[in-house]
CSV table of C-alpha atoms and ligand atoms in Angstrom, one decimal:
chain,number,residue,atom,x,y,z
A,1,MET,CA,82.5,135.3,102.7
A,2,HIS,CA,80.5,132.0,102.6
A,3,GLN,CA,80.9,130.2,106.0
A,4,PRO,CA,82.3,126.3,106.0
A,5,ARG,CA,79.0,124.1,106.5
A,6,ARG,CA,78.9,121.5,109.5
A,7,LEU,CA,77.5,118.7,108.3
A,8,GLY,CA,73.9,118.9,109.9
A,9,THR,CA,74.3,117.6,113.8
A,10,SER,CA,77.7,115.7,113.2
A,11,ASP,CA,80.8,116.8,114.3
A,12,LEU,CA,82.1,117.3,110.6
A,13,THR,CA,82.2,120.5,108.7
A,14,VAL,CA,83.2,121.5,105.4
A,15,GLY,CA,84.0,124.2,102.8
A,16,PRO,CA,81.1,125.4,101.1
A,17,LEU,CA,81.7,124.4,97.8
A,18,SER,CA,82.7,120.2,97.3
A,19,TYR,CA,84.2,118.4,94.2
A,20,GLY,CA,82.2,115.5,92.6
A,21,CYS,CA,83.0,112.7,91.1
A,22,TRP,CA,80.4,111.9,88.6
A,23,ARG,CA,82.2,112.3,85.2
A,24,PHE,CA,85.8,111.6,86.6
A,25,ALA,CA,85.7,107.9,85.9
A,26,GLY,CA,87.7,106.3,83.1
A,27,THR,CA,90.9,109.0,83.5
A,28,ALA,CA,94.4,108.1,84.5
A,29,VAL,CA,95.5,108.6,88.4
A,30,ASP,CA,97.3,111.3,88.2
A,31,GLU,CA,95.1,113.0,86.5
A,32,ALA,CA,92.2,112.7,88.8
A,33,ARG,CA,94.8,113.5,91.1
A,34,ALA,CA,95.3,116.6,90.1
A,35,LYS,CA,91.8,117.4,89.6
A,36,VAL,CA,91.3,116.3,93.7
A,37,GLU,CA,93.7,117.9,95.4
A,38,THR,CA,93.1,121.5,92.6
A,39,ALA,CA,90.1,120.8,94.7
A,40,LEU,CA,91.3,120.2,98.0
A,41,ASP,CA,93.8,122.8,97.9
A,42,HIS,CA,90.9,125.3,97.4
A,43,GLY,CA,89.2,124.4,100.2
A,44,MET,CA,87.0,121.9,98.6
A,45,ASN,CA,87.0,119.2,101.3
A,46,LEU,CA,84.1,117.3,100.7
A,47,ILE,CA,84.7,114.7,98.0
A,48,ASP,CA,81.2,113.2,96.8
A,49,THR,CA,81.2,110.1,95.0
A,50,ALA,CA,78.8,107.2,94.5
A,51,ASP,CA,79.0,103.3,93.5
A,52,ILE,CA,76.7,103.6,90.3
A,53,TYR,CA,79.9,106.1,88.7
A,54,GLY,CA,81.1,105.4,86.5
A,55,ARG,CA,78.6,102.9,84.6
A,56,GLY,CA,78.1,103.7,80.9
A,57,GLY,CA,81.6,104.6,80.6
A,58,ALA,CA,84.3,103.3,82.8
A,59,GLY,CA,81.3,100.1,84.3
A,60,PHE,CA,80.1,100.7,88.0
A,61,GLY,CA,82.2,101.0,90.7
A,62,ALA,CA,85.1,102.6,88.6
A,63,ALA,CA,84.8,106.5,89.9
A,64,GLU,CA,85.1,104.8,93.5
A,65,SER,CA,88.0,102.6,92.3
A,66,LEU,CA,89.5,105.6,90.9
A,67,LEU,CA,89.6,108.2,93.9
A,68,GLY,CA,91.0,105.0,95.9
A,69,ASP,CA,93.7,104.7,93.8
A,70,VAL,CA,94.1,108.0,94.1
A,71,LEU,CA,94.4,108.0,98.1
A,72,ARG,CA,97.0,104.6,97.3
A,73,ALA,CA,98.9,107.1,95.8
A,74,ALA,CA,98.8,109.5,98.1
A,75,PRO,CA,97.3,108.0,101.3
A,76,ALA,CA,98.0,111.4,103.0
A,77,LEU,CA,95.3,113.0,101.6
A,78,ARG,CA,92.8,110.9,103.4
A,79,ASP,CA,93.1,113.2,106.5
A,80,ARG,CA,91.9,116.7,103.8
A,81,MET,CA,89.1,114.7,102.5
A,82,ILE,CA,85.4,113.7,104.0
A,83,ILE,CA,84.4,111.0,101.8
A,84,ALA,CA,80.8,110.6,100.8
A,85,THR,CA,80.0,107.6,98.6
A,86,LYS,CA,76.6,107.1,97.9
A,87,GLY,CA,74.3,103.2,97.0
A,88,GLY,CA,71.0,102.0,96.6
A,89,ILE,CA,70.9,102.6,92.6
A,90,ALA,CA,70.9,98.5,91.4
A,91,PRO,CA,71.6,98.7,87.2
A,92,GLY,CA,68.7,97.2,85.8
A,93,VAL,CA,66.3,97.1,89.2
A,94,PRO,CA,67.3,99.8,89.1
A,95,TYR,CA,66.4,101.3,93.0
A,96,ASP,CA,67.2,99.3,96.6
A,97,SER,CA,67.5,100.3,99.8
A,98,SER,CA,66.5,96.9,101.7
A,99,ARG,CA,69.5,95.5,104.6
A,100,THR,CA,70.2,92.8,102.3
A,101,TYR,CA,71.8,95.4,99.2
A,102,LEU,CA,73.1,98.3,100.9
A,103,ILE,CA,75.1,96.0,103.8
A,104,GLU,CA,76.4,94.2,100.6
A,105,ALA,CA,76.9,97.7,98.6
A,106,CYS,CA,78.2,99.2,101.3
A,107,ALA,CA,80.9,96.4,102.0
A,108,GLN,CA,81.7,96.6,98.4
A,109,SER,CA,82.6,101.0,98.8
A,110,ARG,CA,84.5,100.6,101.1
A,111,GLN,CA,86.9,98.1,99.8
A,112,ARG,CA,87.0,100.1,96.6
A,113,LEU,CA,87.8,103.1,97.9
A,114,GLY,CA,90.0,101.3,100.4
A,115,VAL,CA,88.9,103.6,103.4
A,116,ASP,CA,88.1,101.3,106.7
A,117,ILE,CA,85.0,104.5,107.0
A,118,ILE,CA,83.2,106.0,105.0
A,119,ASP,CA,82.4,109.5,106.5
A,120,LEU,CA,78.8,110.2,104.7
A,121,TYR,CA,77.0,107.5,103.1
A,122,GLN,CA,74.5,108.6,101.4
A,123,ILE,CA,70.7,106.7,99.8
A,124,HIS,CA,71.2,107.5,96.3
A,125,ARG,CA,67.4,107.4,95.3
A,126,PRO,CA,64.3,106.5,96.7
A,127,ASP,CA,63.7,102.7,97.2
A,128,LEU,CA,59.8,103.0,96.5
A,129,LEU,CA,59.1,99.5,97.6
A,130,THR,CA,61.4,99.4,100.7
A,131,HIS,CA,59.7,100.7,104.3
A,132,PRO,CA,61.2,103.7,105.8
A,133,ALA,CA,61.3,102.0,108.8
A,134,GLU,CA,64.2,99.2,107.4
A,135,VAL,CA,66.0,101.8,105.6
A,136,ALA,CA,66.8,103.5,108.7
A,137,ALA,CA,67.2,100.4,110.4
A,138,THR,CA,70.2,99.3,108.0
A,139,LEU,CA,71.3,102.7,108.3
A,140,GLY,CA,71.6,102.6,111.9
A,141,GLU,CA,73.3,99.1,111.7
A,142,LEU,CA,76.1,100.3,108.6
A,143,VAL,CA,76.8,103.5,111.3
A,144,GLU,CA,76.8,100.4,114.5
A,145,LEU,CA,79.4,98.4,112.2
A,146,GLY,CA,81.8,101.3,112.1
A,147,TRP,CA,81.7,101.5,108.4
A,148,VAL,CA,79.5,104.6,107.9
A,149,ARG,CA,80.6,107.6,110.4
A,150,ASN,CA,77.4,109.8,109.3
A,151,VAL,CA,74.7,108.8,106.8
A,152,GLY,CA,72.4,110.8,104.9
A,153,VAL,CA,69.8,110.0,100.9
A,154,SER,CA,70.0,112.0,98.0
A,155,ASN,CA,66.9,113.1,95.2
A,156,TYR,CA,64.3,112.5,98.5
A,157,THR,CA,61.2,114.9,98.3
A,158,ALA,CA,60.5,116.2,101.7
A,159,ARG,CA,57.9,113.4,102.6
A,160,GLN,CA,59.8,111.0,101.9
A,161,LEU,CA,62.2,112.6,104.4
A,162,ASP,CA,60.3,112.8,106.9
A,163,ALA,CA,59.0,109.2,106.2
A,164,LEU,CA,62.6,108.5,107.0
A,165,LEU,CA,63.1,110.8,109.7
A,166,ALA,CA,60.2,109.1,111.7
A,167,HIS,CA,61.6,106.1,112.6
A,168,ALA,CA,65.3,107.0,111.8
A,169,GLU,CA,67.3,106.6,116.0
A,170,LEU,CA,70.7,108.5,114.3
A,171,PRO,CA,70.8,111.6,112.6
A,172,ILE,CA,70.4,112.3,109.5
A,173,VAL,CA,72.4,114.4,108.1
A,174,THR,CA,72.5,115.9,104.6
A,175,SER,CA,69.9,115.8,101.9
A,176,GLN,CA,71.1,115.8,98.7
A,177,PRO,CA,69.1,117.5,95.8
A,178,GLU,CA,69.4,118.5,92.5
A,179,PHE,CA,69.7,122.7,93.2
A,180,SER,CA,70.8,125.4,90.8
A,181,LEU,CA,69.2,128.5,88.7
A,182,TRP,CA,68.7,125.3,85.9
A,183,HIS,CA,66.6,123.4,88.7
A,184,LEU,CA,64.8,126.0,91.2
A,185,ASP,CA,62.3,123.2,92.7
A,186,PRO,CA,63.8,122.7,95.9
A,187,ILE,CA,63.3,126.0,96.9
A,188,ASP,CA,59.6,125.8,96.8
A,189,ASP,CA,58.8,122.0,96.5
A,190,GLY,CA,60.0,122.0,100.3
A,191,VAL,CA,62.7,120.2,99.9
A,192,LEU,CA,65.4,122.8,101.4
A,193,ASP,CA,63.1,124.0,103.8
A,194,CYS,CA,62.8,120.4,105.3
A,195,CYS,CA,66.3,120.6,105.6
A,196,THR,CA,66.2,123.9,107.7
A,197,GLN,CA,63.5,122.3,109.9
A,198,HIS,CA,65.4,118.8,110.7
A,199,HIS,CA,68.9,120.8,111.0
A,200,ILE,CA,70.4,118.9,107.4
A,201,THR,CA,72.7,120.3,105.0
A,202,PRO,CA,71.6,120.1,102.2
A,203,LEU,CA,74.4,119.2,99.1
A,204,ALA,CA,73.4,120.9,95.7
A,205,TRP,CA,74.3,118.8,93.3
A,206,SER,CA,74.8,120.0,89.6
A,207,PRO,CA,74.7,123.5,91.2
A,208,LEU,CA,75.7,124.5,87.2
A,209,GLY,CA,72.7,122.4,85.4
A,210,GLY,CA,75.1,120.5,84.5
A,211,GLY,CA,76.8,123.5,82.5
A,212,GLU,CA,73.6,124.1,81.2
A,213,ILE,CA,73.2,126.9,82.7
A,214,ALA,CA,75.3,128.8,80.1
A,215,ASN,CA,72.6,128.2,77.6
A,216,ASP,CA,69.5,129.8,78.6
A,217,HIS,CA,69.5,133.0,77.6
A,218,ALA,CA,68.1,134.8,80.4
A,219,ILE,CA,69.4,133.1,83.0
A,220,GLY,CA,72.9,134.1,80.9
A,221,ALA,CA,72.1,137.7,80.8
A,222,ALA,CA,71.0,138.3,84.7
A,223,LEU,CA,74.2,136.5,85.6
A,224,ASP,CA,77.0,138.1,82.7
A,225,GLU,CA,75.5,141.3,84.8
A,226,ILE,CA,75.6,140.3,88.1
A,227,ALA,CA,79.3,138.8,87.0
A,228,ASN,CA,79.9,142.5,85.5
A,229,ALA,CA,79.1,144.4,88.9
A,230,HIS,CA,81.1,142.2,90.7
A,231,ALA,CA,84.2,142.2,88.6
A,232,THR,CA,83.9,138.0,88.7
A,233,THR,CA,82.6,134.9,86.6
A,234,ARG,CA,79.5,133.6,85.5
A,235,THR,CA,80.2,130.7,87.2
A,236,ALA,CA,81.4,131.8,90.1
A,237,VAL,CA,77.9,134.2,90.6
A,238,ALA,CA,75.5,130.7,89.3
A,239,LEU,CA,76.9,129.2,92.8
A,240,ALA,CA,76.7,132.1,94.8
A,241,PHE,CA,73.3,131.8,93.8
A,242,VAL,CA,73.3,128.3,95.6
A,243,LEU,CA,75.3,129.3,98.6
A,244,GLY,CA,73.3,131.9,99.7
A,245,HIS,CA,70.2,130.1,100.2
A,246,PRO,CA,69.2,130.0,103.7
A,247,SER,CA,69.1,127.1,104.0
A,248,ARG,CA,73.3,126.9,103.6
A,249,PRO,CA,74.0,124.3,100.6
A,250,VAL,CA,77.1,122.9,99.8
A,251,ALA,CA,77.7,123.2,96.4
A,252,ILE,CA,78.6,120.2,94.8
A,253,ILE,CA,80.7,121.3,91.2
A,254,GLY,CA,81.7,117.9,89.0
A,255,THR,CA,84.3,120.1,86.4
A,256,GLN,CA,87.3,118.0,84.9
A,257,ARG,CA,89.3,120.8,84.5
A,258,PRO,CA,91.5,122.0,87.5
A,259,ASP,CA,91.3,125.9,86.4
A,260,ARG,CA,87.6,125.5,86.1
A,261,ILE,CA,87.8,124.2,90.0
A,262,ALA,CA,89.7,127.1,90.8
A,263,GLU,CA,86.7,129.5,89.8
A,264,ALA,CA,85.2,127.6,91.1
A,265,ALA,CA,86.0,128.1,94.2
A,266,THR,CA,86.0,132.0,93.8
A,267,ALA,CA,82.0,131.8,94.7
A,268,ALA,CA,83.0,131.0,98.2
A,269,ASP,CA,83.9,134.5,98.2
A,270,LEU,CA,80.7,136.2,97.1
A,271,GLU,CA,78.2,137.0,98.4
A,272,LEU,CA,74.9,138.6,96.1
A,273,THR,CA,72.6,140.6,98.0
A,274,ARG,CA,68.8,140.4,98.1
A,275,SER,CA,68.0,141.9,95.3
A,276,GLU,CA,70.2,140.0,93.2
A,277,LEU,CA,69.6,136.6,94.2
A,278,TYR,CA,65.5,137.9,93.7
A,279,GLN,CA,66.8,139.5,90.2
A,280,LEU,CA,68.0,135.7,89.0
A,281,ILE,CA,65.3,133.9,90.9
A,282,ALA,CA,63.0,135.7,87.9
A,283,ALA,CA,65.6,135.4,85.3
A,284,ALA,CA,65.0,131.7,86.0
A,285,GLY,CA,61.0,131.9,85.2
A,286,ARG,CA,59.8,132.6,88.6
A,287,HIS,CA,56.8,134.6,89.0
A,288,LEU,CA,57.5,136.7,91.7
A,289,PRO,CA,54.4,139.4,91.9
B,301,LIG,N1,72.3,112.4,93.8
B,301,LIG,C1,72.6,112.9,92.8
B,301,LIG,O1,71.9,112.3,92.1
B,301,LIG,C2,73.9,113.5,91.4
B,301,LIG,C3,73.3,113.7,90.0
B,301,LIG,C4,74.2,113.9,89.6
B,301,LIG,C5,75.8,114.6,90.0
B,301,LIG,N2,75.4,114.4,91.1
B,301,LIG,C6,76.6,114.9,92.0
B,301,LIG,O2,76.8,116.3,91.4
B,301,LIG,C7,78.0,116.2,91.2
B,301,LIG,C8,78.1,117.3,90.1
B,301,LIG,O3,77.2,116.8,89.0
B,301,LIG,P1,77.2,118.0,87.5
B,301,LIG,O4,79.5,117.9,86.9
B,301,LIG,O5,76.9,118.1,86.8
B,301,LIG,O6,77.9,119.7,88.0
B,301,LIG,P2,78.2,121.0,87.1
B,301,LIG,O7,79.4,121.4,87.9
B,301,LIG,O8,76.4,121.4,87.4
B,301,LIG,O9,78.5,120.7,85.8
B,301,LIG,C9,79.8,119.8,85.6
B,301,LIG,C10,79.8,120.7,83.8
B,301,LIG,O10,79.4,121.5,84.0
B,301,LIG,C11,79.9,121.8,82.6
B,301,LIG,N3,80.9,122.9,82.5
B,301,LIG,C12,80.6,123.5,81.1
B,301,LIG,N4,81.2,125.2,81.6
B,301,LIG,C13,81.9,125.2,82.7
B,301,LIG,C14,82.2,125.9,83.8
B,301,LIG,N5,82.3,127.3,82.9
B,301,LIG,N6,83.0,126.2,84.7
B,301,LIG,C15,82.8,124.2,85.5
B,301,LIG,N7,81.9,123.5,84.7
B,301,LIG,C16,81.7,124.0,83.3
B,301,LIG,C17,81.7,120.5,82.8
B,301,LIG,O11,82.6,120.8,82.0
B,301,LIG,P3,84.1,120.7,82.2
B,301,LIG,O12,84.2,119.5,82.7
B,301,LIG,O13,84.5,120.7,80.6
B,301,LIG,O14,84.7,121.8,82.7
B,301,LIG,C18,81.1,119.5,83.7
B,301,LIG,O15,80.9,118.6,82.3
B,301,LIG,C19,78.6,114.9,90.9
B,301,LIG,O16,80.4,114.8,90.5
B,301,LIG,C20,78.0,114.2,91.5
B,301,LIG,O17,78.8,114.1,92.5
B,301,LIG,C21,74.8,113.5,91.9
């Protein structure tokens, strides 16, 4: 069984699976509430969103607003969830992690979510044009202001995270890379090693490759073979693969179907063997001489 994860060195503990709100904007509040409640009921207490989720559809801020609407309809849910959101993607720019931008972005996220304090605030993508000292100082300021409990990053390379850590006076508790059998890079590009080195919890986004995993023949065949051996499903095996990495990632799933949220939750009870994990790595195309 995959144990709950402490978020870095924080005092927050979350289930090994998390629910992500990227695809969730544009639906009715009742429908959104059903997804969030199903996730919470299945131990996914980290709810991950971002200010930009909804752009291209219901609009920038729409996913945060919808989660805020769910909380306004059912305020008791707030105590059951750890809210993670992100800022720093500025439409048309495209990235801005300057102090001026992030302070305003975070203020607006709090407003849309309807919360005084955000449990985890993440820099969504590295801003190549802001000095890491300014980013670190701004994250510290957000905590000082009482707007944010903990801070993290997303889509940072190991070197970018190192550069931020060199200036940070507060712990960076999470790093959110894309990580799945569909996108294995973090296992050997240093991102997950950087997490273990600095006691940072990886939050793996698109752990099913956004649904693409099923389209890869070799990966699909290996998933089916292992799923049959454990009397479980492909999805559970693909998620258990992510959870099985020694950096102890949290896998952020994104299905819009409550039945699939429940199916994904079974991965928390599925521990793959060392040879099964390597079988999957090989099926995903890594040469293992
Ligand atoms: N930091 C970043 O830059 C970043 C980027 C992308 C995502 N994220 C985070 O990661 C979260 C998850 O991303 P994701 O939605 O791409 O994750 P995912 O769980 O890998 O993919 C979910 C997609 O796969 C489809 N799918 C097909 N078969 C499925 C099955 N058997 N079980 C479950 N899903 C199946 C789902 O469709 P149905 O809805 O029809 O089931 C949905 O479209 C996001 O919500 C967000 O919080 C972060």
